């Protein structure tokens, strides 16, 4: 009898096994078995791949909860911060383009500071009791009092700055001590309170509307929009410091680079799009440098390569980075040098081990762990000592791992997760080998990953940036 295409027959048989007739011809039967084996192999690969993806999604899932109406507060908060950022020349840096005029928040009316707060009074008097013009005696005719809300750890206080006004009895000349410099001119917050609000928002991940609720329990009425104005003006004050940190980081012999996604409200349609926060870290503590560590952050509305290229323009040192193609133009002749991350290599095998309990993945992880044992010993030693340790103890392990991966790669289908993990490892290990000969390099990029962790934690609370200006703030 005529026999149909074996692949089609195999598919039909899988759907209707009772109707399938096994051929009597041994050669045709062998062909059919080959087709079925191929189908089963492809299915196994697909199932393994799906299991890996599911395991990874379950492991990395954050389980964020929608805050519904609170998200409006977050949108306004970020927009208001951006609106109060002032350019160096005094011009407004950002406009509230993503909030309709009808929705623009009204500036709250300033209320007196509560009477129950502790008050520290400082009296500022002119430098001389005599008139600077005629030498006559000055007499007090009144005073101006400025109240500044301040925060010290654990409590609020009020700094009461009293400036008596004096006039000369002879020539009626007026004299009064000047008001000391303050972070926000004509503003009420003291530097300690501003620092507390900023740390609570960006380090402790408390949105301003939540801070407002916390302060209300202490009898302090601080409106969210008021604090948003403070934060916006503070970011303007801190811009020179951020720029100085960027210059300091780029003076390092080696830096760590990474980025993390954040949601940003898209102007006009009230939908969100994916923006990025980039971090560049200088951390020389592992090789006994006396220079302090620092992290430099940048915000962008997308992940185009022009951002890291622009950030690292002119940098000629080493950059620890992942395999993101956007970094490719950062490296090359007359540019920075690339150092790959062995933690990313290890993570590929961890994903497989979690999903399938693969013996090969377990062996790869054990071999990589031996490299980290050497790093634990090398931590805090000079670059020369680190190189000596790595050459003696880490290089043989590194070489053996690379040779072993080349040896086992042909055993796996090119589409299988294991083959992909091995291929990734081999490609990245070529660019990670430099750490064996350079004591100022790290084995991984964990310093940058630790630096972006606060952003990842914070976005669960503030959900999204209200605008590009809010993201930069």
PDB file of C-alpha atoms in Angstrom, residues 243-472:
ATOM      1  CA  UNK A 243      28.478  65.811  38.545  1.00  0.00           C
ATOM      2  CA  UNK A 244      31.500  65.670  40.863  1.00  0.00           C
ATOM      3  CA  UNK A 245      30.701  62.042  41.701  1.00  0.00           C
ATOM      4  CA  UNK A 246      30.544  61.231  37.977  1.00  0.00           C
ATOM      5  CA  UNK A 247      33.979  62.763  37.422  1.00  0.00           C
ATOM      6  CA  UNK A 248      35.357  60.888  40.425  1.00  0.00           C
ATOM      7  CA  UNK A 249      33.974  57.543  39.213  1.00  0.00           C
ATOM      8  CA  UNK A 250      35.477  58.034  35.744  1.00  0.00           C
ATOM      9  CA  UNK A 251      38.908  58.638  37.256  1.00  0.00           C
ATOM     10  CA  UNK A 252      38.967  55.052  38.510  1.00  0.00           C
ATOM     11  CA  UNK A 253      41.115  52.402  36.847  1.00  0.00           C
ATOM     12  CA  UNK A 254      38.113  50.086  36.617  1.00  0.00           C
ATOM     13  CA  UNK A 255      34.375  50.688  36.989  1.00  0.00           C
ATOM     14  CA  UNK A 256      31.245  48.544  37.061  1.00  0.00           C
ATOM     15  CA  UNK A 257      28.308  49.345  34.772  1.00  0.00           C
ATOM     16  CA  UNK A 258      24.711  48.132  34.855  1.00  0.00           C
ATOM     17  CA  UNK A 259      21.170  49.345  34.252  1.00  0.00           C
ATOM     18  CA  UNK A 260      17.686  48.493  35.443  1.00  0.00           C
ATOM     19  CA  UNK A 261      14.246  49.192  33.940  1.00  0.00           C
ATOM     20  CA  UNK A 262      11.785  51.636  35.456  1.00  0.00           C
ATOM     21  CA  UNK A 263       8.339  52.610  34.271  1.00  0.00           C
ATOM     22  CA  UNK A 264       7.840  56.179  33.100  1.00  0.00           C
ATOM     23  CA  UNK A 265       4.518  57.835  32.354  1.00  0.00           C
ATOM     24  CA  UNK A 266       4.274  58.569  28.645  1.00  0.00           C
ATOM     25  CA  UNK A 267       3.154  62.181  27.996  1.00  0.00           C
ATOM     26  CA  UNK A 268      -0.324  62.570  26.588  1.00  0.00           C
ATOM     27  CA  UNK A 269      -1.765  59.064  26.788  1.00  0.00           C
ATOM     28  CA  UNK A 270      -1.221  58.382  30.517  1.00  0.00           C
ATOM     29  CA  UNK A 271       0.348  55.019  29.687  1.00  0.00           C
ATOM     30  CA  UNK A 272       3.760  53.895  30.846  1.00  0.00           C
ATOM     31  CA  UNK A 273       6.837  52.981  28.853  1.00  0.00           C
ATOM     32  CA  UNK A 274      10.095  51.415  29.938  1.00  0.00           C
ATOM     33  CA  UNK A 275      12.863  53.846  30.843  1.00  0.00           C
ATOM     34  CA  UNK A 276      16.250  52.991  32.357  1.00  0.00           C
ATOM     35  CA  UNK A 277      18.379  53.944  35.333  1.00  0.00           C
ATOM     36  CA  UNK A 278      22.082  53.443  34.617  1.00  0.00           C
ATOM     37  CA  UNK A 279      24.673  53.033  37.350  1.00  0.00           C
ATOM     38  CA  UNK A 280      28.450  53.256  37.222  1.00  0.00           C
ATOM     39  CA  UNK A 281      30.354  52.172  40.310  1.00  0.00           C
ATOM     40  CA  UNK A 282      33.926  52.727  41.416  1.00  0.00           C
ATOM     41  CA  UNK A 283      34.823  50.343  44.223  1.00  0.00           C
ATOM     42  CA  UNK A 284      38.515  49.777  44.868  1.00  0.00           C
ATOM     43  CA  UNK A 285      38.205  48.358  48.370  1.00  0.00           C
ATOM     44  CA  UNK A 286      38.763  44.741  47.224  1.00  0.00           C
ATOM     45  CA  UNK A 287      42.303  45.633  46.123  1.00  0.00           C
ATOM     46  CA  UNK A 288      43.286  47.699  49.174  1.00  0.00           C
ATOM     47  CA  UNK A 289      42.937  51.131  47.590  1.00  0.00           C
ATOM     48  CA  UNK A 290      42.461  54.021  49.965  1.00  0.00           C
ATOM     49  CA  UNK A 291      39.967  55.760  47.670  1.00  0.00           C
ATOM     50  CA  UNK A 292      36.338  55.582  48.859  1.00  0.00           C
ATOM     51  CA  UNK A 293      33.678  53.817  46.772  1.00  0.00           C
ATOM     52  CA  UNK A 294      31.096  55.823  44.814  1.00  0.00           C
ATOM     53  CA  UNK A 295      28.078  55.168  42.607  1.00  0.00           C
ATOM     54  CA  UNK A 296      26.988  57.473  39.787  1.00  0.00           C
ATOM     55  CA  UNK A 297      23.449  57.250  38.400  1.00  0.00           C
ATOM     56  CA  UNK A 298      21.926  58.462  35.157  1.00  0.00           C
ATOM     57  CA  UNK A 299      18.334  58.302  33.855  1.00  0.00           C
ATOM     58  CA  UNK A 300      17.249  57.823  30.247  1.00  0.00           C
ATOM     59  CA  UNK A 301      13.875  57.364  28.583  1.00  0.00           C
ATOM     60  CA  UNK A 302      15.060  54.256  26.675  1.00  0.00           C
ATOM     61  CA  UNK A 303      17.931  51.760  26.453  1.00  0.00           C
ATOM     62  CA  UNK A 304      19.591  52.968  23.276  1.00  0.00           C
ATOM     63  CA  UNK A 305      23.349  52.510  23.100  1.00  0.00           C
ATOM     64  CA  UNK A 306      23.909  56.254  22.798  1.00  0.00           C
ATOM     65  CA  UNK A 307      23.340  56.564  26.545  1.00  0.00           C
ATOM     66  CA  UNK A 308      26.206  54.390  27.871  1.00  0.00           C
ATOM     67  CA  UNK A 309      28.386  55.606  25.006  1.00  0.00           C
ATOM     68  CA  UNK A 310      27.723  59.201  26.038  1.00  0.00           C
ATOM     69  CA  UNK A 311      28.120  58.522  29.743  1.00  0.00           C
ATOM     70  CA  UNK A 312      31.515  56.831  29.284  1.00  0.00           C
ATOM     71  CA  UNK A 313      32.823  59.071  26.520  1.00  0.00           C
ATOM     72  CA  UNK A 314      36.549  59.602  27.047  1.00  0.00           C
ATOM     73  CA  UNK A 315      36.923  56.847  29.633  1.00  0.00           C
ATOM     74  CA  UNK A 316      39.954  54.643  28.917  1.00  0.00           C
ATOM     75  CA  UNK A 317      39.920  52.234  31.869  1.00  0.00           C
ATOM     76  CA  UNK A 318      38.223  48.865  32.348  1.00  0.00           C
ATOM     77  CA  UNK A 319      34.452  48.474  32.410  1.00  0.00           C
ATOM     78  CA  UNK A 320      32.793  45.462  34.042  1.00  0.00           C
ATOM     79  CA  UNK A 321      29.558  44.900  32.122  1.00  0.00           C
ATOM     80  CA  UNK A 322      27.042  42.295  31.033  1.00  0.00           C
ATOM     81  CA  UNK A 323      26.544  41.109  27.457  1.00  0.00           C
ATOM     82  CA  UNK A 324      24.273  44.005  26.432  1.00  0.00           C
ATOM     83  CA  UNK A 325      25.109  44.969  22.839  1.00  0.00           C
ATOM     84  CA  UNK A 326      24.706  48.658  23.682  1.00  0.00           C
ATOM     85  CA  UNK A 327      28.095  48.585  25.404  1.00  0.00           C
ATOM     86  CA  UNK A 328      29.892  47.431  22.253  1.00  0.00           C
ATOM     87  CA  UNK A 329      30.679  50.966  21.112  1.00  0.00           C
ATOM     88  CA  UNK A 330      32.108  51.765  24.549  1.00  0.00           C
ATOM     89  CA  UNK A 331      34.978  49.341  23.918  1.00  0.00           C
ATOM     90  CA  UNK A 332      37.719  49.351  21.300  1.00  0.00           C
ATOM     91  CA  UNK A 333      40.970  50.997  20.323  1.00  0.00           C
ATOM     92  CA  UNK A 334      41.333  54.324  22.100  1.00  0.00           C
ATOM     93  CA  UNK A 335      38.318  53.481  24.254  1.00  0.00           C
ATOM     94  CA  UNK A 336      37.562  51.470  27.379  1.00  0.00           C
ATOM     95  CA  UNK A 337      38.412  47.773  27.798  1.00  0.00           C
ATOM     96  CA  UNK A 338      35.764  45.156  28.549  1.00  0.00           C
ATOM     97  CA  UNK A 339      35.679  42.811  31.540  1.00  0.00           C
ATOM     98  CA  UNK A 340      32.903  40.194  31.487  1.00  0.00           C
ATOM     99  CA  UNK A 341      31.012  38.914  34.526  1.00  0.00           C
ATOM    100  CA  UNK A 342      31.435  35.349  35.761  1.00  0.00           C
ATOM    101  CA  UNK A 343      28.373  35.727  37.989  1.00  0.00           C
ATOM    102  CA  UNK A 344      26.256  35.992  34.833  1.00  0.00           C
ATOM    103  CA  UNK A 345      27.930  32.837  33.516  1.00  0.00           C
ATOM    104  CA  UNK A 346      27.166  31.006  36.741  1.00  0.00           C
ATOM    105  CA  UNK A 347      23.567  32.256  36.723  1.00  0.00           C
ATOM    106  CA  UNK A 348      22.846  30.488  33.424  1.00  0.00           C
ATOM    107  CA  UNK A 349      23.713  27.132  34.966  1.00  0.00           C
ATOM    108  CA  UNK A 350      21.838  27.940  38.182  1.00  0.00           C
ATOM    109  CA  UNK A 351      18.695  28.517  36.123  1.00  0.00           C
ATOM    110  CA  UNK A 352      19.101  25.106  34.505  1.00  0.00           C
ATOM    111  CA  UNK A 353      19.833  23.370  37.799  1.00  0.00           C
ATOM    112  CA  UNK A 354      16.749  24.866  39.428  1.00  0.00           C
ATOM    113  CA  UNK A 355      14.556  23.675  36.578  1.00  0.00           C
ATOM    114  CA  UNK A 356      15.955  20.227  35.758  1.00  0.00           C
ATOM    115  CA  UNK A 357      18.502  19.154  38.435  1.00  0.00           C
ATOM    116  CA  UNK A 358      21.099  18.701  35.670  1.00  0.00           C
ATOM    117  CA  UNK A 359      24.346  17.023  36.730  1.00  0.00           C
ATOM    118  CA  UNK A 360      26.249  19.018  34.107  1.00  0.00           C
ATOM    119  CA  UNK A 361      24.888  22.311  35.453  1.00  0.00           C
ATOM    120  CA  UNK A 362      25.794  21.263  38.990  1.00  0.00           C
ATOM    121  CA  UNK A 363      29.334  20.414  37.926  1.00  0.00           C
ATOM    122  CA  UNK A 364      29.738  23.772  36.157  1.00  0.00           C
ATOM    123  CA  UNK A 365      28.564  25.607  39.283  1.00  0.00           C
ATOM    124  CA  UNK A 366      31.025  23.684  41.463  1.00  0.00           C
ATOM    125  CA  UNK A 367      33.912  24.553  39.155  1.00  0.00           C
ATOM    126  CA  UNK A 368      32.990  28.240  39.124  1.00  0.00           C
ATOM    127  CA  UNK A 369      32.680  28.160  42.925  1.00  0.00           C
ATOM    128  CA  UNK A 370      36.370  27.245  43.121  1.00  0.00           C
ATOM    129  CA  UNK A 371      37.201  30.546  41.404  1.00  0.00           C
ATOM    130  CA  UNK A 372      35.255  32.408  44.085  1.00  0.00           C
ATOM    131  CA  UNK A 373      37.165  30.618  46.843  1.00  0.00           C
ATOM    132  CA  UNK A 374      40.329  32.217  45.476  1.00  0.00           C
ATOM    133  CA  UNK A 375      38.597  35.619  45.313  1.00  0.00           C
ATOM    134  CA  UNK A 376      37.625  35.346  48.963  1.00  0.00           C
ATOM    135  CA  UNK A 377      41.293  34.944  49.859  1.00  0.00           C
ATOM    136  CA  UNK A 378      42.386  37.730  47.498  1.00  0.00           C
ATOM    137  CA  UNK A 379      39.913  40.273  48.872  1.00  0.00           C
ATOM    138  CA  UNK A 380      41.679  43.226  50.493  1.00  0.00           C
ATOM    139  CA  UNK A 381      45.117  42.378  49.135  1.00  0.00           C
ATOM    140  CA  UNK A 382      47.191  44.561  46.823  1.00  0.00           C
ATOM    141  CA  UNK A 383      46.799  44.170  43.035  1.00  0.00           C
ATOM    142  CA  UNK A 384      50.170  42.410  42.826  1.00  0.00           C
ATOM    143  CA  UNK A 385      49.215  39.904  45.523  1.00  0.00           C
ATOM    144  CA  UNK A 386      45.840  39.290  43.873  1.00  0.00           C
ATOM    145  CA  UNK A 387      47.482  38.518  40.529  1.00  0.00           C
ATOM    146  CA  UNK A 388      49.902  36.084  42.163  1.00  0.00           C
ATOM    147  CA  UNK A 389      47.075  34.241  43.926  1.00  0.00           C
ATOM    148  CA  UNK A 390      44.969  34.077  40.787  1.00  0.00           C
ATOM    149  CA  UNK A 391      47.799  32.837  38.619  1.00  0.00           C
ATOM    150  CA  UNK A 392      48.644  30.077  41.058  1.00  0.00           C
ATOM    151  CA  UNK A 393      45.186  28.934  42.103  1.00  0.00           C
ATOM    152  CA  UNK A 394      42.478  30.405  39.817  1.00  0.00           C
ATOM    153  CA  UNK A 395      44.072  30.155  36.369  1.00  0.00           C
ATOM    154  CA  UNK A 396      44.279  26.315  36.347  1.00  0.00           C
ATOM    155  CA  UNK A 397      40.614  26.104  37.388  1.00  0.00           C
ATOM    156  CA  UNK A 398      39.627  28.682  34.773  1.00  0.00           C
ATOM    157  CA  UNK A 399      41.528  26.861  32.002  1.00  0.00           C
ATOM    158  CA  UNK A 400      40.080  23.478  33.000  1.00  0.00           C
ATOM    159  CA  UNK A 401      36.554  24.887  33.070  1.00  0.00           C
ATOM    160  CA  UNK A 402      36.939  26.371  29.608  1.00  0.00           C
ATOM    161  CA  UNK A 403      38.372  23.125  28.177  1.00  0.00           C
ATOM    162  CA  UNK A 404      35.647  21.034  29.809  1.00  0.00           C
ATOM    163  CA  UNK A 405      32.885  23.249  28.380  1.00  0.00           C
ATOM    164  CA  UNK A 406      34.375  22.899  24.894  1.00  0.00           C
ATOM    165  CA  UNK A 407      34.480  19.127  25.388  1.00  0.00           C
ATOM    166  CA  UNK A 408      30.854  18.668  26.463  1.00  0.00           C
ATOM    167  CA  UNK A 409      29.240  21.208  24.124  1.00  0.00           C
ATOM    168  CA  UNK A 410      28.846  18.727  21.173  1.00  0.00           C
ATOM    169  CA  UNK A 411      26.752  16.433  23.380  1.00  0.00           C
ATOM    170  CA  UNK A 412      23.839  18.866  23.413  1.00  0.00           C
ATOM    171  CA  UNK A 413      21.476  20.048  20.723  1.00  0.00           C
ATOM    172  CA  UNK A 414      22.206  23.594  19.662  1.00  0.00           C
ATOM    173  CA  UNK A 415      18.693  24.674  20.645  1.00  0.00           C
ATOM    174  CA  UNK A 416      18.801  23.183  24.140  1.00  0.00           C
ATOM    175  CA  UNK A 417      19.119  25.438  27.223  1.00  0.00           C
ATOM    176  CA  UNK A 418      22.349  23.672  28.196  1.00  0.00           C
ATOM    177  CA  UNK A 419      23.961  24.350  24.815  1.00  0.00           C
ATOM    178  CA  UNK A 420      22.930  27.997  25.077  1.00  0.00           C
ATOM    179  CA  UNK A 421      24.365  28.246  28.600  1.00  0.00           C
ATOM    180  CA  UNK A 422      27.649  26.647  27.545  1.00  0.00           C
ATOM    181  CA  UNK A 423      27.886  28.851  24.449  1.00  0.00           C
ATOM    182  CA  UNK A 424      27.264  31.952  26.547  1.00  0.00           C
ATOM    183  CA  UNK A 425      29.887  30.859  29.071  1.00  0.00           C
ATOM    184  CA  UNK A 426      32.550  30.272  26.434  1.00  0.00           C
ATOM    185  CA  UNK A 427      31.915  33.598  24.728  1.00  0.00           C
ATOM    186  CA  UNK A 428      32.039  35.562  27.991  1.00  0.00           C
ATOM    187  CA  UNK A 429      35.018  33.715  29.491  1.00  0.00           C
ATOM    188  CA  UNK A 430      37.185  35.048  26.655  1.00  0.00           C
ATOM    189  CA  UNK A 431      36.430  38.545  27.948  1.00  0.00           C
ATOM    190  CA  UNK A 432      36.671  37.574  31.615  1.00  0.00           C
ATOM    191  CA  UNK A 433      40.178  36.105  31.416  1.00  0.00           C
ATOM    192  CA  UNK A 434      41.719  39.562  31.906  1.00  0.00           C
ATOM    193  CA  UNK A 435      41.007  39.481  35.661  1.00  0.00           C
ATOM    194  CA  UNK A 436      43.622  36.727  36.050  1.00  0.00           C
ATOM    195  CA  UNK A 437      46.356  39.172  35.050  1.00  0.00           C
ATOM    196  CA  UNK A 438      45.017  42.439  36.459  1.00  0.00           C
ATOM    197  CA  UNK A 439      44.627  42.795  40.217  1.00  0.00           C
ATOM    198  CA  UNK A 440      42.397  45.859  39.931  1.00  0.00           C
ATOM    199  CA  UNK A 441      39.679  43.853  38.170  1.00  0.00           C
ATOM    200  CA  UNK A 442      36.911  41.868  39.867  1.00  0.00           C
ATOM    201  CA  UNK A 443      35.674  38.439  38.842  1.00  0.00           C
ATOM    202  CA  UNK A 444      32.120  39.722  38.433  1.00  0.00           C
ATOM    203  CA  UNK A 445      29.927  42.796  38.150  1.00  0.00           C
ATOM    204  CA  UNK A 446      28.213  42.390  41.512  1.00  0.00           C
ATOM    205  CA  UNK A 447      29.249  45.870  42.680  1.00  0.00           C
ATOM    206  CA  UNK A 448      27.023  47.432  40.003  1.00  0.00           C
ATOM    207  CA  UNK A 449      24.204  44.989  40.674  1.00  0.00           C
ATOM    208  CA  UNK A 450      24.265  45.928  44.353  1.00  0.00           C
ATOM    209  CA  UNK A 451      24.152  49.600  43.385  1.00  0.00           C
ATOM    210  CA  UNK A 452      20.982  49.203  41.277  1.00  0.00           C
ATOM    211  CA  UNK A 453      19.246  47.112  43.927  1.00  0.00           C
ATOM    212  CA  UNK A 454      17.886  50.195  45.785  1.00  0.00           C
ATOM    213  CA  UNK A 455      16.247  51.317  42.530  1.00  0.00           C
ATOM    214  CA  UNK A 456      14.718  47.867  42.038  1.00  0.00           C
ATOM    215  CA  UNK A 457      13.410  47.912  45.610  1.00  0.00           C
ATOM    216  CA  UNK A 458      12.164  51.476  45.364  1.00  0.00           C
ATOM    217  CA  UNK A 459      10.164  50.990  42.167  1.00  0.00           C
ATOM    218  CA  UNK A 460       7.878  48.578  44.025  1.00  0.00           C
ATOM    219  CA  UNK A 461       6.808  51.566  46.126  1.00  0.00           C
ATOM    220  CA  UNK A 462       6.885  54.490  43.716  1.00  0.00           C
ATOM    221  CA  UNK A 463       5.743  52.280  40.791  1.00  0.00           C
ATOM    222  CA  UNK A 464       6.795  54.657  37.994  1.00  0.00           C
ATOM    223  CA  UNK A 465       8.392  58.016  37.220  1.00  0.00           C
ATOM    224  CA  UNK A 466       5.866  60.682  36.327  1.00  0.00           C
ATOM    225  CA  UNK A 467       8.060  62.308  33.679  1.00  0.00           C
ATOM    226  CA  UNK A 468      11.589  62.443  32.303  1.00  0.00           C
ATOM    227  CA  UNK A 469      12.333  65.293  34.703  1.00  0.00           C
ATOM    228  CA  UNK A 470      11.023  63.258  37.623  1.00  0.00           C
ATOM    229  CA  UNK A 471      13.205  60.332  36.601  1.00  0.00           C
ATOM    230  CA  UNK A 472      16.293  62.523  36.437  1.00  0.00           C
TER     231      UNK A 472
END
